PDB file of C-alpha atoms in Angstrom:
ATOM      1  CA  UNK Y   1     -18.276 -26.947 -24.323  1.00 37.00           C
ATOM      2  CA  UNK Y   2     -14.187 -25.393 -24.029  1.00 40.00           C
ATOM      3  CA  UNK Y   3     -13.832 -21.999 -24.535  1.00 43.00           C
ATOM      4  CA  UNK Y   4     -13.200 -20.653 -27.912  1.00 44.00           C
ATOM      5  CA  UNK Y   5      -9.379 -19.508 -27.943  1.00 47.00           C
ATOM      6  CA  UNK Y   6      -8.897 -15.807 -28.808  1.00 49.00           C
ATOM      7  CA  UNK Y   7      -7.841 -13.878 -31.386  1.00 50.00           C
ATOM      8  CA  UNK Y   8      -3.861 -12.923 -31.050  1.00 57.00           C
ATOM      9  CA  UNK Y   9      -4.874  -9.227 -31.946  1.00 71.00           C
ATOM     10  CA  UNK Y  10      -8.059  -9.066 -29.550  1.00 87.00           C
ATOM     11  CA  UNK Y  11      -6.302  -7.957 -25.660  1.00 93.00           C
ATOM     12  CA  UNK Y  12      -6.014 -10.849 -23.402  1.00 95.00           C
ATOM     13  CA  UNK Y  13      -8.704  -8.583 -20.975  1.00 96.00           C
ATOM     14  CA  UNK Y  14     -10.458  -5.934 -21.857  1.00 96.00           C
ATOM     15  CA  UNK Y  15     -12.835  -3.814 -19.126  1.00 96.00           C
ATOM     16  CA  UNK Y  16     -15.772  -0.992 -20.918  1.00 96.00           C
ATOM     17  CA  UNK Y  17     -17.015   0.657 -18.841  1.00 96.00           C
ATOM     18  CA  UNK Y  18     -16.645  -1.663 -15.804  1.00 96.00           C
ATOM     19  CA  UNK Y  19     -18.248  -1.219 -12.751  1.00 96.00           C
ATOM     20  CA  UNK Y  20     -17.597  -3.691  -9.517  1.00 96.00           C
ATOM     21  CA  UNK Y  21     -20.000  -3.531  -6.597  1.00 94.00           C
ATOM     22  CA  UNK Y  22     -20.541  -5.533  -3.551  1.00 91.00           C
ATOM     23  CA  UNK Y  23     -24.020  -5.330  -2.249  1.00 90.00           C
ATOM     24  CA  UNK Y  24     -24.967  -1.395  -2.023  1.00 90.00           C
ATOM     25  CA  UNK Y  25     -20.906  -0.546  -2.306  1.00 92.00           C
ATOM     26  CA  UNK Y  26     -19.361   0.564  -5.549  1.00 94.00           C
ATOM     27  CA  UNK Y  27     -15.782  -0.379  -5.436  1.00 94.00           C
ATOM     28  CA  UNK Y  28     -14.875   1.041  -8.950  1.00 93.00           C
ATOM     29  CA  UNK Y  29     -16.919   2.658 -11.366  1.00 94.00           C
ATOM     30  CA  UNK Y  30     -16.841   2.882 -14.981  1.00 95.00           C
ATOM     31  CA  UNK Y  31     -13.561   1.575 -15.526  1.00 94.00           C
ATOM     32  CA  UNK Y  32     -12.003   0.974 -19.375  1.00 95.00           C
ATOM     33  CA  UNK Y  33      -8.272  -0.692 -20.202  1.00 93.00           C
ATOM     34  CA  UNK Y  34      -7.197  -3.617 -21.651  1.00 94.00           C
ATOM     35  CA  UNK Y  35      -4.140  -5.653 -22.283  1.00 94.00           C
ATOM     36  CA  UNK Y  36      -2.250  -6.368 -25.281  1.00 93.00           C
ATOM     37  CA  UNK Y  37      -0.726  -9.833 -25.841  1.00 95.00           C
ATOM     38  CA  UNK Y  38       2.526 -10.609 -24.705  1.00 95.00           C
ATOM     39  CA  UNK Y  39       2.366  -7.540 -22.153  1.00 95.00           C
ATOM     40  CA  UNK Y  40       3.320  -7.113 -18.415  1.00 96.00           C
ATOM     41  CA  UNK Y  41       1.337  -4.673 -17.081  1.00 96.00           C
ATOM     42  CA  UNK Y  42       1.212  -3.874 -13.439  1.00 95.00           C
ATOM     43  CA  UNK Y  43      -1.606  -2.416 -11.394  1.00 95.00           C
ATOM     44  CA  UNK Y  44      -0.847  -0.499  -9.199  1.00 93.00           C
ATOM     45  CA  UNK Y  45      -2.712   1.748  -6.002  1.00 89.00           C
ATOM     46  CA  UNK Y  46      -3.557   2.240  -2.051  1.00 85.00           C
ATOM     47  CA  UNK Y  47      -4.897  -0.642   0.002  1.00 84.00           C
ATOM     48  CA  UNK Y  48      -8.260  -0.577  -0.070  1.00 84.00           C
ATOM     49  CA  UNK Y  49      -8.572   0.904  -4.100  1.00 86.00           C
ATOM     50  CA  UNK Y  50     -10.365  -2.434  -6.138  1.00 88.00           C
ATOM     51  CA  UNK Y  51      -6.961  -3.388  -7.730  1.00 90.00           C
ATOM     52  CA  UNK Y  52      -7.979  -7.377  -6.543  1.00 90.00           C
ATOM     53  CA  UNK Y  53     -11.418  -6.349  -7.229  1.00 93.00           C
ATOM     54  CA  UNK Y  54     -10.453  -5.934 -10.474  1.00 94.00           C
ATOM     55  CA  UNK Y  55      -9.092  -9.726 -10.569  1.00 94.00           C
ATOM     56  CA  UNK Y  56     -11.826 -11.565  -9.720  1.00 94.00           C
ATOM     57  CA  UNK Y  57     -14.202 -10.026 -11.493  1.00 96.00           C
ATOM     58  CA  UNK Y  58     -11.621 -11.571 -14.273  1.00 96.00           C
ATOM     59  CA  UNK Y  59     -11.578 -14.876 -12.756  1.00 95.00           C
ATOM     60  CA  UNK Y  60     -15.553 -15.394 -12.437  1.00 94.00           C
ATOM     61  CA  UNK Y  61     -15.392 -14.739  -9.215  1.00 94.00           C
ATOM     62  CA  UNK Y  62     -17.470 -11.122  -9.389  1.00 94.00           C
ATOM     63  CA  UNK Y  63     -20.110 -10.467 -11.696  1.00 94.00           C
ATOM     64  CA  UNK Y  64     -19.676  -6.964 -13.101  1.00 95.00           C
ATOM     65  CA  UNK Y  65     -22.414  -4.909 -12.484  1.00 95.00           C
ATOM     66  CA  UNK Y  66     -22.287  -2.608 -15.553  1.00 95.00           C
ATOM     67  CA  UNK Y  67     -20.685  -2.381 -18.555  1.00 96.00           C
ATOM     68  CA  UNK Y  68     -18.693  -5.788 -20.254  1.00 96.00           C
ATOM     69  CA  UNK Y  69     -15.777  -7.672 -19.666  1.00 97.00           C
ATOM     70  CA  UNK Y  70     -13.903  -9.631 -21.796  1.00 97.00           C
ATOM     71  CA  UNK Y  71     -11.222 -12.096 -20.604  1.00 97.00           C
ATOM     72  CA  UNK Y  72      -9.170 -14.105 -23.118  1.00 96.00           C
ATOM     73  CA  UNK Y  73     -12.162 -13.026 -26.013  1.00 94.00           C
ATOM     74  CA  UNK Y  74     -14.599 -14.599 -23.623  1.00 95.00           C
ATOM     75  CA  UNK Y  75     -17.706 -12.483 -22.227  1.00 95.00           C
ATOM     76  CA  UNK Y  76     -18.039 -12.667 -18.329  1.00 94.00           C
ATOM     77  CA  UNK Y  77     -19.431 -13.742 -17.045  1.00 90.00           C
ATOM     78  CA  UNK Y  78     -19.367 -17.557 -18.575  1.00 92.00           C
ATOM     79  CA  UNK Y  79     -22.683 -19.064 -19.163  1.00 91.00           C
ATOM     80  CA  UNK Y  80     -21.983 -21.938 -17.256  1.00 93.00           C
ATOM     81  CA  UNK Y  81     -20.137 -23.451 -14.040  1.00 93.00           C
ATOM     82  CA  UNK Y  82     -18.463 -26.416 -16.743  1.00 94.00           C
ATOM     83  CA  UNK Y  83     -17.449 -22.712 -18.830  1.00 95.00           C
ATOM     84  CA  UNK Y  84     -16.283 -21.176 -16.599  1.00 95.00           C
ATOM     85  CA  UNK Y  85     -14.046 -23.746 -15.080  1.00 93.00           C
ATOM     86  CA  UNK Y  86     -12.639 -24.100 -18.876  1.00 93.00           C
ATOM     87  CA  UNK Y  87     -11.614 -20.179 -19.067  1.00 95.00           C
ATOM     88  CA  UNK Y  88     -10.316 -20.857 -15.896  1.00 94.00           C
ATOM     89  CA  UNK Y  89      -7.554 -23.695 -16.659  1.00 93.00           C
ATOM     90  CA  UNK Y  90      -6.545 -21.130 -19.333  1.00 95.00           C
ATOM     91  CA  UNK Y  91      -5.657 -18.542 -16.695  1.00 95.00           C
ATOM     92  CA  UNK Y  92      -2.480 -18.831 -14.409  1.00 94.00           C
ATOM     93  CA  UNK Y  93      -2.916 -17.579 -11.656  1.00 93.00           C
ATOM     94  CA  UNK Y  94       0.056 -16.669  -8.488  1.00 93.00           C
ATOM     95  CA  UNK Y  95      -1.876 -15.925  -4.849  1.00 84.00           C
ATOM     96  CA  UNK Y  96      -0.088 -13.509  -2.478  1.00 81.00           C
ATOM     97  CA  UNK Y  97      -0.117 -16.787   0.211  1.00 81.00           C
ATOM     98  CA  UNK Y  98       1.582 -19.317  -2.357  1.00 87.00           C
ATOM     99  CA  UNK Y  99      -1.651 -21.614  -1.465  1.00 88.00           C
ATOM    100  CA  UNK Y 100       0.696 -24.578  -1.305  1.00 93.00           C
ATOM    101  CA  UNK Y 101      -0.530 -27.860   0.187  1.00 94.00           C
ATOM    102  CA  UNK Y 102       2.511 -28.497   3.472  1.00 93.00           C
ATOM    103  CA  UNK Y 103       1.439 -31.849   3.054  1.00 95.00           C
ATOM    104  CA  UNK Y 104       3.069 -32.380  -0.461  1.00 96.00           C
ATOM    105  CA  UNK Y 105       6.389 -32.523  -2.231  1.00 97.00           C
ATOM    106  CA  UNK Y 106       7.602 -29.744  -4.113  1.00 97.00           C
ATOM    107  CA  UNK Y 107       6.648 -31.895  -7.413  1.00 97.00           C
ATOM    108  CA  UNK Y 108       3.419 -33.489  -5.522  1.00 97.00           C
ATOM    109  CA  UNK Y 109       2.091 -29.554  -5.428  1.00 96.00           C
ATOM    110  CA  UNK Y 110       3.450 -28.440  -9.060  1.00 96.00           C
ATOM    111  CA  UNK Y 111       1.874 -31.655 -10.422  1.00 97.00           C
ATOM    112  CA  UNK Y 112      -1.448 -31.104  -9.065  1.00 95.00           C
ATOM    113  CA  UNK Y 113      -2.582 -29.121 -12.121  1.00 95.00           C
ATOM    114  CA  UNK Y 114      -1.683 -31.418 -14.786  1.00 95.00           C
ATOM    115  CA  UNK Y 115      -3.398 -34.702 -12.514  1.00 95.00           C
ATOM    116  CA  UNK Y 116      -6.437 -33.059 -11.717  1.00 92.00           C
ATOM    117  CA  UNK Y 117      -7.269 -31.927 -15.373  1.00 92.00           C
ATOM    118  CA  UNK Y 118      -5.779 -33.757 -17.725  1.00 92.00           C
ATOM    119  CA  UNK Y 119      -5.228 -37.902 -18.616  1.00 93.00           C
ATOM    120  CA  UNK Y 120      -0.986 -37.669 -19.150  1.00 94.00           C
ATOM    121  CA  UNK Y 121       0.724 -40.781 -18.336  1.00 96.00           C
ATOM    122  CA  UNK Y 122       2.927 -40.585 -15.707  1.00 95.00           C
ATOM    123  CA  UNK Y 123       6.401 -40.099 -17.708  1.00 96.00           C
ATOM    124  CA  UNK Y 124       5.111 -37.116 -19.262  1.00 96.00           C
ATOM    125  CA  UNK Y 125       3.729 -35.665 -16.628  1.00 96.00           C
ATOM    126  CA  UNK Y 126       6.638 -35.709 -14.418  1.00 95.00           C
ATOM    127  CA  UNK Y 127       8.629 -34.585 -18.054  1.00 96.00           C
ATOM    128  CA  UNK Y 128       6.407 -31.686 -17.170  1.00 96.00           C
ATOM    129  CA  UNK Y 129       6.944 -30.758 -14.160  1.00 96.00           C
ATOM    130  CA  UNK Y 130      10.803 -31.384 -14.392  1.00 96.00           C
ATOM    131  CA  UNK Y 131      10.780 -28.533 -16.864  1.00 95.00           C
ATOM    132  CA  UNK Y 132       8.154 -26.094 -14.855  1.00 95.00           C
ATOM    133  CA  UNK Y 133      10.524 -26.563 -11.819  1.00 95.00           C
ATOM    134  CA  UNK Y 134      13.777 -25.876 -13.907  1.00 94.00           C
ATOM    135  CA  UNK Y 135      12.200 -22.726 -15.361  1.00 93.00           C
ATOM    136  CA  UNK Y 136      12.175 -21.126 -12.077  1.00 94.00           C
ATOM    137  CA  UNK Y 137      15.274 -22.570 -11.016  1.00 93.00           C
ATOM    138  CA  UNK Y 138      14.409 -25.301  -8.475  1.00 92.00           C
ATOM    139  CA  UNK Y 139      14.912 -28.320 -10.853  1.00 91.00           C
ATOM    140  CA  UNK Y 140      16.712 -29.888  -8.206  1.00 91.00           C
ATOM    141  CA  UNK Y 141      14.145 -28.827  -5.146  1.00 93.00           C
ATOM    142  CA  UNK Y 142      11.064 -31.021  -6.141  1.00 93.00           C
ATOM    143  CA  UNK Y 143      11.489 -33.903  -3.443  1.00 95.00           C
ATOM    144  CA  UNK Y 144      10.841 -31.080  -0.552  1.00 96.00           C
ATOM    145  CA  UNK Y 145       8.157 -30.189   1.618  1.00 96.00           C
ATOM    146  CA  UNK Y 146       6.732 -26.202   1.511  1.00 94.00           C
ATOM    147  CA  UNK Y 147       8.044 -26.057   4.756  1.00 94.00           C
ATOM    148  CA  UNK Y 148      11.843 -26.843   3.950  1.00 96.00           C
ATOM    149  CA  UNK Y 149      11.892 -23.905   1.391  1.00 94.00           C
ATOM    150  CA  UNK Y 150      12.879 -20.221   1.556  1.00 92.00           C
ATOM    151  CA  UNK Y 151      10.043 -17.247   0.756  1.00 91.00           C
ATOM    152  CA  UNK Y 152      11.309 -17.140  -2.160  1.00 92.00           C
ATOM    153  CA  UNK Y 153      12.015 -20.776  -3.034  1.00 94.00           C
ATOM    154  CA  UNK Y 154       7.550 -21.406  -2.297  1.00 94.00           C
ATOM    155  CA  UNK Y 155       6.652 -18.330  -4.381  1.00 94.00           C
ATOM    156  CA  UNK Y 156       8.834 -20.270  -7.438  1.00 94.00           C
ATOM    157  CA  UNK Y 157       7.042 -23.237  -6.808  1.00 95.00           C
ATOM    158  CA  UNK Y 158       4.130 -21.796  -6.742  1.00 95.00           C
ATOM    159  CA  UNK Y 159       4.871 -20.348 -10.066  1.00 95.00           C
ATOM    160  CA  UNK Y 160       5.247 -23.002 -11.437  1.00 95.00           C
ATOM    161  CA  UNK Y 161       2.380 -24.245 -10.645  1.00 95.00           C
ATOM    162  CA  UNK Y 162       0.529 -21.522 -12.240  1.00 95.00           C
ATOM    163  CA  UNK Y 163       2.584 -22.148 -15.453  1.00 95.00           C
ATOM    164  CA  UNK Y 164       1.910 -26.200 -15.625  1.00 94.00           C
ATOM    165  CA  UNK Y 165      -0.742 -26.231 -17.822  1.00 94.00           C
ATOM    166  CA  UNK Y 166       0.548 -23.227 -20.003  1.00 94.00           C
ATOM    167  CA  UNK Y 167      -2.249 -20.955 -19.983  1.00 95.00           C
ATOM    168  CA  UNK Y 168      -1.756 -17.949 -22.443  1.00 96.00           C
ATOM    169  CA  UNK Y 169      -2.420 -15.290 -19.350  1.00 97.00           C
ATOM    170  CA  UNK Y 170      -1.007 -15.230 -15.239  1.00 97.00           C
ATOM    171  CA  UNK Y 171      -2.295 -13.454 -12.828  1.00 96.00           C
ATOM    172  CA  UNK Y 172      -0.300 -12.269  -9.453  1.00 95.00           C
ATOM    173  CA  UNK Y 173      -1.555 -11.144  -7.064  1.00 92.00           C
ATOM    174  CA  UNK Y 174       1.297  -9.044  -5.079  1.00 91.00           C
ATOM    175  CA  UNK Y 175       3.278 -11.407  -5.868  1.00 91.00           C
ATOM    176  CA  UNK Y 176       6.270  -9.329  -3.399  1.00 89.00           C
ATOM    177  CA  UNK Y 177       4.660  -9.287  -0.416  1.00 87.00           C
ATOM    178  CA  UNK Y 178       6.532 -10.716   2.351  1.00 86.00           C
ATOM    179  CA  UNK Y 179       9.996 -11.531   0.500  1.00 87.00           C
ATOM    180  CA  UNK Y 180      13.507  -9.927   0.896  1.00 89.00           C
ATOM    181  CA  UNK Y 181      14.493  -7.624  -1.548  1.00 89.00           C
ATOM    182  CA  UNK Y 182      17.188 -10.958  -3.661  1.00 90.00           C
ATOM    183  CA  UNK Y 183      13.823 -12.838  -3.951  1.00 89.00           C
ATOM    184  CA  UNK Y 184      11.650  -9.285  -5.239  1.00 90.00           C
ATOM    185  CA  UNK Y 185      14.825  -9.032  -7.653  1.00 90.00           C
ATOM    186  CA  UNK Y 186      14.660 -12.750  -8.817  1.00 91.00           C
ATOM    187  CA  UNK Y 187      10.251 -13.118  -9.089  1.00 92.00           C
ATOM    188  CA  UNK Y 188      10.436  -9.511 -10.858  1.00 92.00           C
ATOM    189  CA  UNK Y 189      13.022 -11.190 -13.143  1.00 92.00           C
ATOM    190  CA  UNK Y 190      11.104 -14.657 -13.652  1.00 92.00           C
ATOM    191  CA  UNK Y 191       7.895 -12.325 -14.724  1.00 93.00           C
ATOM    192  CA  UNK Y 192       9.174 -11.014 -16.937  1.00 94.00           C
ATOM    193  CA  UNK Y 193      11.160 -13.591 -18.902  1.00 93.00           C
ATOM    194  CA  UNK Y 194       8.387 -16.150 -18.322  1.00 93.00           C
ATOM    195  CA  UNK Y 195       5.675 -13.761 -19.703  1.00 95.00           C
ATOM    196  CA  UNK Y 196       8.672 -13.196 -22.841  1.00 94.00           C
ATOM    197  CA  UNK Y 197       9.976 -16.558 -23.374  1.00 93.00           C
ATOM    198  CA  UNK Y 198       6.736 -18.548 -23.299  1.00 92.00           C
ATOM    199  CA  UNK Y 199       4.725 -15.746 -25.082  1.00 93.00           C
ATOM    200  CA  UNK Y 200       2.476 -14.509 -22.290  1.00 95.00           C
ATOM    201  CA  UNK Y 201      -0.011 -11.930 -20.872  1.00 96.00           C
ATOM    202  CA  UNK Y 202       0.894 -10.315 -17.839  1.00 96.00           C
ATOM    203  CA  UNK Y 203      -1.193  -8.969 -14.788  1.00 96.00           C
ATOM    204  CA  UNK Y 204       0.436  -8.118 -12.099  1.00 96.00           C
ATOM    205  CA  UNK Y 205      -1.582  -6.549  -8.880  1.00 94.00           C
ATOM    206  CA  UNK Y 206       0.914  -4.181  -6.486  1.00 90.00           C
ATOM    207  CA  UNK Y 207       2.014  -1.758  -4.141  1.00 84.00           C
ATOM    208  CA  UNK Y 208       5.610  -2.155  -4.613  1.00 83.00           C
ATOM    209  CA  UNK Y 209       5.470   0.960  -6.886  1.00 84.00           C
ATOM    210  CA  UNK Y 210       9.593   1.376  -7.654  1.00 82.00           C
ATOM    211  CA  UNK Y 211      10.567  -1.916  -8.344  1.00 85.00           C
ATOM    212  CA  UNK Y 212       7.587  -2.566 -10.525  1.00 86.00           C
ATOM    213  CA  UNK Y 213       7.993   0.070 -12.572  1.00 88.00           C
ATOM    214  CA  UNK Y 214      11.126  -1.353 -13.714  1.00 86.00           C
ATOM    215  CA  UNK Y 215      10.144  -4.518 -15.647  1.00 88.00           C
ATOM    216  CA  UNK Y 216       6.454  -3.714 -16.787  1.00 93.00           C
ATOM    217  CA  UNK Y 217       4.502  -2.728 -20.743  1.00 95.00           C
ATOM    218  CA  UNK Y 218       2.157  -0.296 -18.845  1.00 95.00           C
ATOM    219  CA  UNK Y 219       1.052   1.048 -15.304  1.00 94.00           C
ATOM    220  CA  UNK Y 220      -2.831   1.118 -14.568  1.00 94.00           C
ATOM    221  CA  UNK Y 221      -3.286   3.562 -11.610  1.00 93.00           C
ATOM    222  CA  UNK Y 222      -7.027   2.584  -8.843  1.00 93.00           C
ATOM    223  CA  UNK Y 223      -7.966   5.055  -6.762  1.00 91.00           C
ATOM    224  CA  UNK Y 224     -11.322   6.814  -6.050  1.00 91.00           C
ATOM    225  CA  UNK Y 225     -13.069   4.437  -7.604  1.00 90.00           C
ATOM    226  CA  UNK Y 226     -11.418   5.017 -10.668  1.00 91.00           C
ATOM    227  CA  UNK Y 227      -8.629   3.823 -12.973  1.00 93.00           C
ATOM    228  CA  UNK Y 228      -6.376   7.279 -12.362  1.00 93.00           C
ATOM    229  CA  UNK Y 229      -3.555   6.365 -14.366  1.00 91.00           C
ATOM    230  CA  UNK Y 230      -3.113   4.419 -17.725  1.00 92.00           C
ATOM    231  CA  UNK Y 231       0.136   4.512 -19.399  1.00 92.00           C
ATOM    232  CA  UNK Y 232       3.706   3.342 -20.180  1.00 93.00           C
ATOM    233  CA  UNK Y 233       6.308   3.664 -16.476  1.00 93.00           C
ATOM    234  CA  UNK Y 234       7.805   6.424 -17.828  1.00 92.00           C
ATOM    235  CA  UNK Y 235       5.141   8.330 -18.435  1.00 92.00           C
ATOM    236  CA  UNK Y 236       3.538   7.439 -14.628  1.00 90.00           C
ATOM    237  CA  UNK Y 237       6.990   8.543 -12.845  1.00 90.00           C
ATOM    238  CA  UNK Y 238       7.183  12.217 -15.461  1.00 91.00           C
ATOM    239  CA  UNK Y 239       3.411  12.799 -14.359  1.00 89.00           C
ATOM    240  CA  UNK Y 240       2.997  16.268 -11.991  1.00 87.00           C
ATOM    241  CA  UNK Y 241      -0.353  15.011 -11.316  1.00 87.00           C
ATOM    242  CA  UNK Y 242      -0.460  15.678  -7.104  1.00 85.00           C
ATOM    243  CA  UNK Y 243      -2.445  12.512  -6.519  1.00 82.00           C
ATOM    244  CA  UNK Y 244      -0.115  10.894  -8.585  1.00 83.00           C
ATOM    245  CA  UNK Y 245       2.680  11.939  -6.750  1.00 78.00           C
TER     246      UNK Y 245
END
């Protein structure tokens, strides 16, 4: 059974009093927040606070110990592996390490999800891959191998691959790590521009606070096993809370 599309009026992701644990160790407790459709939300916090754990719950790798979690209108965890995979096809994930296959060209790396998940004829597939590479400014790089790319270029190829199935939800796990300042600016601009032009909802997990606050609609701070802040970037910048400062 395919996933039922979420209503345009309901949150793309909704945590309601969710507790996430690894065995007996509680990582986040009783957290609640939601992502409104069309927005870019940055999840900030110190290393080990549980930012990536939230991502594991969203993708179905970690089931909540308590509370309820809905992703694109569907309760998590899903009742079967088949339904989980169907929901995952509606999520684009940009990994910190890019995850590019070094023995495949840039073009074939981006084409891989289409070849695996769709029966598209080759001319249509090639057109779609070219469109995604053009969207990230790499229309001429299709024949290159991953080892021939700079760090910023590799991150953009991974972004094109994450977008190739046209997911309504994009998840970014530390997308700025290891990039020089110019590449950081390019990636942030792409995240914002693609989110707005494609009508996506984006969740960005990052520890790059100052750079991220300039482009996101909302900031969520995770610390001390919970949500310490949930509001606009301006509100976070103006806060006098010593923990947040």
